[in-house]
Structure formats: C-alpha cells, structure tokens
Coordinates of N, CA and C in Angstrom, one line a residue:
M1236 N -113.8 -226.7 -59.8 CA -112.6 -226.6 -61.0 C -111.9 -225.7 -60.0
M1237 N -109.9 -226.2 -60.1 CA -108.8 -225.2 -60.2 C -109.0 -223.8 -61.0
K1238 N -108.6 -223.0 -60.8 CA -108.6 -222.2 -62.0 C -107.0 -222.0 -61.5
T1239 N -106.5 -221.9 -62.6 CA -105.5 -222.0 -62.9 C -104.3 -221.0 -64.5
L1240 N -103.7 -219.9 -63.6 CA -102.4 -219.0 -64.1 C -101.4 -219.3 -64.5
I1241 N -100.7 -219.4 -65.9 CA -99.8 -219.7 -66.2 C -99.0 -218.0 -67.2
V1242 N -97.9 -217.2 -66.0 CA -97.0 -216.4 -67.2 C -96.4 -216.7 -67.6
C1243 N -95.9 -217.2 -67.8 CA -94.2 -216.9 -68.9 C -94.1 -215.7 -69.8
A1244 N -93.0 -215.6 -69.6 CA -92.0 -215.1 -70.1 C -90.8 -215.7 -71.6
S1245 N -91.3 -215.8 -73.0 CA -90.7 -216.8 -74.0 C -90.2 -215.9 -74.7
V1246 N -89.5 -215.5 -74.4 CA -88.2 -214.1 -75.8 C -87.9 -214.4 -77.4
S1247 N -86.9 -215.6 -77.0 CA -85.4 -216.2 -78.1 C -86.4 -216.7 -79.4
H1248 N -86.5 -217.7 -78.1 CA -87.7 -218.7 -79.7 C -89.3 -219.8 -79.8
G1249 N -89.4 -218.6 -78.7 CA -90.9 -219.9 -78.5 C -90.7 -221.2 -77.3
N1250 N -89.8 -221.3 -77.2 CA -89.9 -223.1 -76.5 C -90.5 -222.6 -75.0
T1251 N -90.2 -221.7 -74.2 CA -91.3 -221.5 -73.2 C -92.3 -221.6 -72.9
M1252 N -93.2 -221.1 -74.3 CA -94.6 -221.0 -74.6 C -95.1 -222.7 -74.5
K1253 N -94.0 -223.8 -75.7 CA -94.1 -224.3 -76.0 C -94.7 -225.7 -74.3
V1254 N -94.1 -224.8 -73.1 CA -93.9 -225.6 -72.6 C -94.8 -225.2 -71.6
A1255 N -95.2 -224.1 -71.8 CA -96.2 -223.6 -70.3 C -97.5 -223.7 -70.9
Q1256 N -97.5 -224.4 -72.9 CA -99.3 -224.4 -73.6 C -99.6 -226.3 -73.0
V1257 N -98.5 -226.6 -72.6 CA -98.6 -227.9 -72.8 C -99.2 -227.9 -71.1
I1258 N -98.6 -227.6 -70.4 CA -98.5 -227.2 -68.3 C -100.2 -226.8 -68.4
G1259 N -100.8 -225.8 -68.8 CA -101.9 -225.1 -69.6 C -102.4 -226.1 -69.9
E1260 N -102.7 -226.5 -71.0 CA -103.4 -227.8 -71.6 C -104.2 -228.8 -70.0
V1261 N -102.9 -229.2 -69.7 CA -103.6 -229.7 -68.1 C -104.1 -229.2 -67.6
L1262 N -104.0 -228.8 -66.7 CA -104.5 -227.4 -65.5 C -105.3 -227.0 -66.2
A1263 N -106.2 -226.9 -67.6 CA -107.1 -226.2 -68.0 C -106.8 -224.5 -68.1
A1264 N -105.4 -223.7 -67.8 CA -105.3 -222.8 -67.6 C -105.0 -221.7 -69.2
R1265 N -104.9 -220.7 -68.6 CA -104.2 -219.2 -68.9 C -103.4 -218.7 -69.1
V1266 N -102.5 -218.5 -70.3 CA -101.5 -219.0 -70.4 C -101.1 -217.3 -70.9
A1267 N -100.1 -216.4 -69.8 CA -100.4 -215.1 -70.9 C -98.5 -214.5 -70.0
T1268 N -98.2 -213.7 -70.8 CA -97.4 -212.4 -70.9 C -96.9 -212.0 -69.2
P1269 N -96.5 -211.6 -68.5 CA -96.0 -210.9 -67.5 C -96.6 -209.3 -67.6
E1270 N -96.5 -208.8 -68.9 CA -97.1 -207.4 -69.4 C -98.2 -207.4 -69.3
S1271 N -99.4 -208.6 -69.7 CA -100.7 -208.7 -69.4 C -101.3 -209.0 -68.4
V1272 N -100.4 -209.4 -66.7 CA -100.9 -209.1 -66.3 C -101.0 -208.4 -64.7
A1273 N -102.6 -208.1 -64.8 CA -103.0 -207.3 -63.2 C -101.7 -207.7 -61.9
A1274 N -101.1 -207.4 -60.9 CA -101.0 -208.1 -59.7 C -102.2 -208.5 -58.9
G1275 N -103.2 -208.0 -59.7 CA -104.6 -207.9 -58.7 C -105.2 -208.8 -59.2
E1276 N -104.9 -209.3 -60.2 CA -105.6 -210.9 -61.0 C -105.6 -211.7 -60.4
L1277 N -104.2 -211.6 -59.1 CA -104.1 -212.6 -58.9 C -105.0 -213.8 -58.3
D1278 N -105.6 -213.1 -57.1 CA -106.0 -213.4 -55.4 C -107.1 -214.0 -56.1
G1279 N -107.8 -214.2 -57.9 CA -108.7 -214.8 -58.3 C -107.7 -216.4 -58.5
Y1280 N -107.1 -216.0 -58.3 CA -106.3 -218.0 -59.0 C -106.4 -218.5 -58.4
D1281 N -106.6 -220.1 -58.1 CA -105.8 -220.7 -57.2 C -104.1 -221.5 -57.2
L1282 N -103.6 -221.9 -58.3 CA -102.5 -222.1 -58.7 C -102.1 -221.3 -59.7
I1283 N -101.5 -221.1 -59.7 CA -100.6 -219.5 -60.4 C -98.4 -220.3 -60.9
G1284 N -98.5 -220.5 -62.4 CA -97.3 -220.2 -62.2 C -96.3 -219.5 -63.2
F1285 N -95.2 -219.9 -62.6 CA -94.1 -218.7 -62.9 C -93.0 -219.4 -64.1
G1286 N -93.4 -219.3 -65.5 CA -91.8 -220.2 -66.3 C -91.1 -218.8 -67.2
S1287 N -90.3 -219.4 -67.8 CA -89.3 -217.8 -67.8 C -88.2 -218.8 -69.5
G1288 N -87.5 -218.3 -70.0 CA -86.6 -218.7 -70.7 C -84.7 -218.8 -69.6
V1289 N -84.1 -218.9 -70.0 CA -82.4 -218.4 -68.8 C -81.7 -217.9 -70.1
R1290 N -81.2 -216.3 -69.7 CA -80.0 -215.8 -69.9 C -79.3 -215.1 -69.2
G1291 N -78.1 -215.5 -69.2 CA -76.7 -215.4 -68.4 C -77.2 -216.0 -67.1
M1292 N -77.4 -217.1 -67.1 CA -78.4 -218.0 -65.8 C -78.7 -217.3 -64.8
A1293 N -79.8 -216.7 -65.5 CA -81.2 -215.9 -64.7 C -82.2 -215.6 -65.4
L1294 N -83.5 -216.1 -65.4 CA -84.6 -216.5 -64.8 C -85.1 -214.7 -66.1
Y1295 N -85.5 -214.2 -67.7 CA -85.9 -213.4 -68.1 C -86.3 -211.9 -66.6
P1296 N -85.2 -211.2 -67.1 CA -85.9 -210.0 -66.4 C -87.5 -209.3 -66.2
Q1297 N -88.6 -210.1 -67.0 CA -90.3 -209.8 -67.4 C -90.9 -210.3 -66.1
L1298 N -90.7 -211.8 -66.1 CA -90.8 -212.2 -64.8 C -90.8 -211.9 -64.0
T1299 N -88.8 -211.7 -63.2 CA -88.3 -211.2 -62.1 C -88.9 -210.3 -61.8
E1300 N -89.4 -209.2 -62.5 CA -89.1 -207.9 -61.9 C -91.0 -207.9 -62.0
F1301 N -92.0 -208.5 -62.5 CA -92.8 -208.6 -62.3 C -93.5 -209.3 -60.6
V1302 N -92.6 -210.6 -60.5 CA -92.8 -211.0 -59.2 C -92.2 -209.8 -58.1
R1303 N -91.2 -209.2 -58.3 CA -90.5 -208.1 -57.6 C -91.7 -207.3 -57.4
A1304 N -92.4 -206.7 -58.4 CA -93.0 -205.8 -57.9 C -94.2 -205.8 -57.5
L1305 N -94.4 -207.9 -57.1 CA -96.2 -207.7 -56.4 C -95.9 -207.2 -54.6
P1306 N -96.7 -206.7 -54.5 CA -96.7 -206.7 -53.0 C -97.0 -207.6 -51.7
P1307 N -96.4 -207.9 -51.1 CA -96.2 -209.0 -50.0 C -97.7 -209.3 -49.5
G1308 N -98.0 -210.5 -49.8 CA -99.5 -211.0 -49.0 C -99.5 -212.4 -48.9
Q1309 N -100.3 -212.5 -48.2 CA -100.7 -214.8 -47.8 C -101.0 -214.9 -49.7
R1310 N -100.6 -215.5 -50.2 CA -100.9 -216.0 -51.5 C -101.6 -217.1 -51.6
G1311 N -101.9 -218.2 -53.0 CA -101.6 -219.4 -53.1 C -100.7 -220.2 -53.6
R1312 N -101.3 -221.8 -54.0 CA -100.0 -222.2 -54.7 C -99.6 -221.8 -55.6
A1313 N -98.1 -221.5 -56.4 CA -97.5 -221.3 -57.6 C -95.9 -222.7 -57.5
F1314 N -95.8 -222.6 -58.6 CA -94.7 -223.3 -59.0 C -93.8 -222.5 -60.5
A1315 N -93.3 -223.2 -60.2 CA -92.1 -222.3 -62.0 C -91.3 -223.1 -62.2
F1316 N -91.0 -223.2 -63.4 CA -90.5 -223.7 -65.0 C -89.4 -223.0 -65.5
A1317 N -88.7 -223.7 -66.2 CA -87.8 -222.7 -66.8 C -87.3 -223.6 -68.5
T1318 N -86.7 -222.9 -69.2 CA -86.4 -223.7 -70.7 C -85.0 -223.0 -70.2
S1319 N -84.4 -223.7 -70.3 CA -82.5 -223.1 -71.2 C -81.0 -224.3 -71.6
G1320 N -80.7 -223.7 -71.7 CA -79.5 -224.5 -73.0 C -78.5 -225.6 -72.1
F1321 N -78.2 -224.2 -71.2 CA -78.0 -225.7 -70.2 C -78.3 -225.9 -68.3
P1322 N -77.3 -227.0 -68.2 CA -78.9 -227.4 -66.1 C -78.3 -225.8 -65.3
E1323 N -79.0 -225.9 -64.6 CA -78.6 -224.9 -63.6 C -77.2 -225.4 -62.9
P1324 N -76.5 -223.8 -62.4 CA -75.5 -224.1 -62.5 C -75.3 -224.4 -60.6
P1325 N -74.8 -225.0 -59.7 CA -74.4 -225.1 -58.7 C -74.5 -223.8 -57.4
F1326 N -73.1 -222.9 -58.8 CA -73.3 -221.9 -58.2 C -74.0 -220.4 -58.2
R1327 N -75.0 -221.1 -59.4 CA -75.9 -220.4 -59.3 C -77.6 -220.9 -60.3
P1328 N -78.7 -221.0 -59.0 CA -79.3 -221.7 -59.1 C -80.6 -220.8 -59.3
Y1329 N -80.4 -220.7 -60.6 CA -81.8 -219.6 -60.4 C -83.2 -219.6 -60.8
L1330 N -83.5 -220.9 -60.3 CA -84.6 -222.0 -61.0 C -85.1 -221.5 -58.9
S1331 N -84.8 -222.6 -58.4 CA -84.5 -222.4 -57.3 C -84.3 -221.2 -56.2
S1332 N -83.7 -220.0 -56.7 CA -84.1 -218.3 -56.0 C -84.9 -217.8 -56.6
F1333 N -85.6 -218.6 -57.8 CA -86.9 -218.0 -58.4 C -88.3 -218.2 -57.7
A1334 N -87.5 -219.7 -57.1 CA -89.0 -220.1 -55.7 C -88.7 -219.9 -54.5
R1335 N -88.3 -219.1 -54.2 CA -87.4 -218.7 -52.8 C -88.2 -217.1 -52.8
R1336 N -87.7 -216.3 -54.3 CA -88.7 -215.8 -54.2 C -90.7 -215.2 -54.5
L1337 N -91.0 -216.2 -54.4 CA -92.0 -216.5 -54.5 C -92.1 -216.5 -53.0
D1338 N -91.8 -217.6 -52.9 CA -92.4 -217.4 -50.9 C -92.1 -216.6 -50.6
R1339 N -91.0 -215.8 -50.4 CA -90.6 -214.8 -50.0 C -92.3 -213.2 -50.0
K1340 N -93.0 -213.3 -51.3 CA -94.5 -213.2 -51.6 C -95.9 -213.9 -50.9
G1341 N -95.4 -214.6 -50.6 CA -96.4 -215.6 -49.7 C -97.1 -216.3 -50.6
F1342 N -96.5 -216.9 -52.1 CA -96.8 -218.0 -52.4 C -96.2 -219.6 -51.4
E1343 N -97.3 -220.2 -52.4 CA -96.7 -221.9 -51.4 C -96.1 -222.3 -52.6
V1344 N -94.8 -222.8 -52.5 CA -94.5 -223.1 -53.6 C -94.8 -225.1 -54.1
V1345 N -95.4 -225.6 -55.0 CA -95.9 -227.0 -55.0 C -94.8 -227.4 -56.1
G1346 N -93.5 -226.7 -56.4 CA -92.9 -227.6 -57.6 C -92.5 -226.9 -58.1
T1347 N -91.0 -227.1 -58.8 CA -89.9 -226.9 -60.4 C -89.9 -228.1 -61.3
F1348 N -90.1 -227.1 -62.1 CA -89.9 -228.2 -64.0 C -89.0 -227.2 -64.2
S1349 N -87.8 -228.2 -65.2 CA -86.9 -227.5 -66.6 C -86.5 -228.6 -67.4
C1350 N -86.4 -228.3 -68.1 CA -85.6 -228.5 -69.7 C -85.1 -228.3 -70.3
R1351 N -84.4 -228.8 -71.6 CA -83.3 -228.4 -71.5 C -83.7 -227.3 -73.4
A1352 N -83.7 -226.3 -74.1 CA -83.9 -226.6 -75.3 C -83.4 -225.0 -76.6
L1353 N -83.2 -224.6 -77.4 CA -82.4 -224.4 -78.4 C -82.2 -223.3 -77.3
D1354 N -80.6 -223.2 -77.4 CA -80.5 -222.3 -76.3 C -79.3 -221.8 -78.3
T1355 N -79.3 -220.5 -78.3 CA -78.6 -219.3 -79.5 C -77.6 -218.3 -79.7
W1356 N -76.8 -218.7 -78.2 CA -76.4 -217.6 -76.7 C -76.0 -216.6 -78.5
L1357 N -74.9 -216.2 -77.6 CA -73.5 -215.3 -79.0 C -73.0 -216.3 -79.6
P1358 N -71.4 -217.8 -78.9 CA -70.9 -217.9 -79.7 C -71.9 -219.5 -80.1
L1359 N -72.9 -219.6 -79.2 CA -73.8 -221.1 -80.2 C -74.0 -220.5 -81.6
R1360 N -74.3 -219.4 -80.7 CA -74.9 -218.8 -83.3 C -74.2 -219.7 -83.9
L1361 N -72.8 -219.1 -83.6 CA -72.1 -219.6 -84.8 C -72.1 -220.9 -84.8
I1362 N -72.7 -221.8 -84.6 CA -72.7 -222.6 -84.4 C -73.5 -223.5 -85.0
G1363 N -74.8 -222.7 -84.9 CA -76.5 -223.0 -85.2 C -77.0 -223.5 -84.1
G1364 N -76.5 -223.2 -83.0 CA -77.2 -223.0 -81.6 C -76.9 -224.3 -80.7
L1365 N -77.5 -224.5 -79.8 CA -77.0 -226.0 -78.5 C -78.2 -226.1 -79.1
H1366 N -78.9 -227.5 -79.0 CA -80.0 -228.3 -78.2 C -81.1 -228.3 -79.9
N1367 N -81.1 -227.9 -80.8 CA -81.9 -227.0 -81.5 C -82.2 -228.8 -82.3
G1368 N -83.9 -228.5 -81.7 CA -85.1 -229.3 -81.6 C -85.4 -229.6 -80.1
R1369 N -85.0 -228.1 -79.2 CA -85.8 -229.2 -78.1 C -86.2 -227.7 -77.8
P1370 N -87.5 -227.8 -77.3 CA -88.1 -229.0 -76.0 C -88.5 -230.3 -77.1
D1371 N -88.6 -231.0 -77.6 CA -88.6 -232.4 -77.6 C -90.1 -232.5 -77.3
A1372 N -90.6 -233.6 -77.6 CA -91.7 -234.9 -77.8 C -91.2 -235.6 -75.9
A1373 N -90.3 -236.0 -75.3 CA -89.8 -236.3 -74.6 C -89.8 -234.8 -73.7
D1374 N -89.6 -233.7 -73.6 CA -89.1 -232.9 -73.1 C -91.1 -232.0 -72.5
L1375 N -91.7 -232.0 -73.6 CA -92.8 -232.2 -74.1 C -93.9 -233.1 -72.6
A1376 N -93.8 -234.5 -73.2 CA -93.9 -235.2 -72.4 C -93.2 -235.1 -70.4
A1377 N -92.7 -234.9 -70.3 CA -92.4 -234.7 -68.7 C -92.6 -233.6 -68.6
A1378 N -93.0 -232.6 -69.6 CA -93.5 -231.5 -68.3 C -95.0 -231.6 -68.2
R1379 N -96.1 -232.1 -69.4 CA -97.6 -232.8 -69.0 C -97.1 -233.4 -67.6
A1380 N -96.1 -234.4 -67.5 CA -96.5 -235.3 -66.1 C -96.0 -234.2 -64.5
F1381 N -94.5 -233.8 -64.9 CA -95.1 -231.9 -64.3 C -96.4 -232.0 -64.0
A1382 N -96.8 -231.6 -64.8 CA -98.1 -230.7 -64.5 C -99.4 -232.2 -64.3
E1383 N -99.4 -233.0 -63.8 CA -100.4 -233.2 -64.0 C -99.9 -234.0 -62.6
T1384 N -99.5 -233.9 -61.5 CA -98.4 -233.7 -60.2 C -99.1 -233.0 -59.6
L1385 N -99.4 -231.7 -60.0 CA -100.1 -230.0 -59.2 C -101.5 -230.4 -59.4
T1386 N -102.4 -231.1 -59.8 CA -103.9 -231.1 -60.0 C -104.5 -231.6 -58.5

C-alpha cells in the first residue's frame, strides 16, 4: 500500500483541514501541520500532499516556508490543494506557482485541487463572510474524487 502524508496549513476556519481529512481518508494518509513535520520525514512517503488556505492571493506562509526550506533533491510524487474565497486569478496563479516550486524541489506533481471556502477577510467580515458553509458536501465529494485519481 502507498504511504501518504498530507502537510496542511489551515489557519482561519479549519476549512482546508476538512478537505485534507477527506483526501486523507481516501489515501489512508497521515495529516500533519508544517510545524509538526521534519524535512527528513518526507523521504519515507510515496506521495505527499501540500494544502493551504489562501490569504492575500498567496498560500499560507507556514506551508510555503516549509517547502522553501527543503533541501533540493530527487523526491517522490506530490499534489497540492487550496481553499479560498475566490478563484485563483490568472494574474496571480498561486496554486500553479506552488506546484512549480514543488517541481523545483524534486517532486513529481501529479495534480492540484481547489475549492471555495468561507472567507472573512476584513471587508467581507462586515457582511458575515463570503461562501458561508463552504466547503460543503459537494466540495468534499469533489475532493474525494480528486483523491481517488491519485491512488
């Protein structure tokens, strides 16, 4: 059986962690925060997922710094996922940029996934947030279907 790790930065509302847990169930993966994983541990996994919420059109610094600090070298397969209030803008492709960073660190990136999630960034907080109740059952089903493509 494939040994899988998901490194997840879920800060504001736990939405990214919900997605990580669904993907983790399908892949029988360990789900951990960037702070709780040592770089050397990655070598023991066949597949590594990297997930983050989005703030300021960028993945959380906890995750990007974790990957930036990895020494270069040949690694296994990886995937990336994100939750955000808005779709990834073409002028700031944070998820595809992150996938390229993984590639430069020696990972073979086999897929990416994103879905909407509750966004309470400052002006949106005044109206109760955007996408309340997301990720919903349909989003989590899509995450499950994505994970099934990785097996």
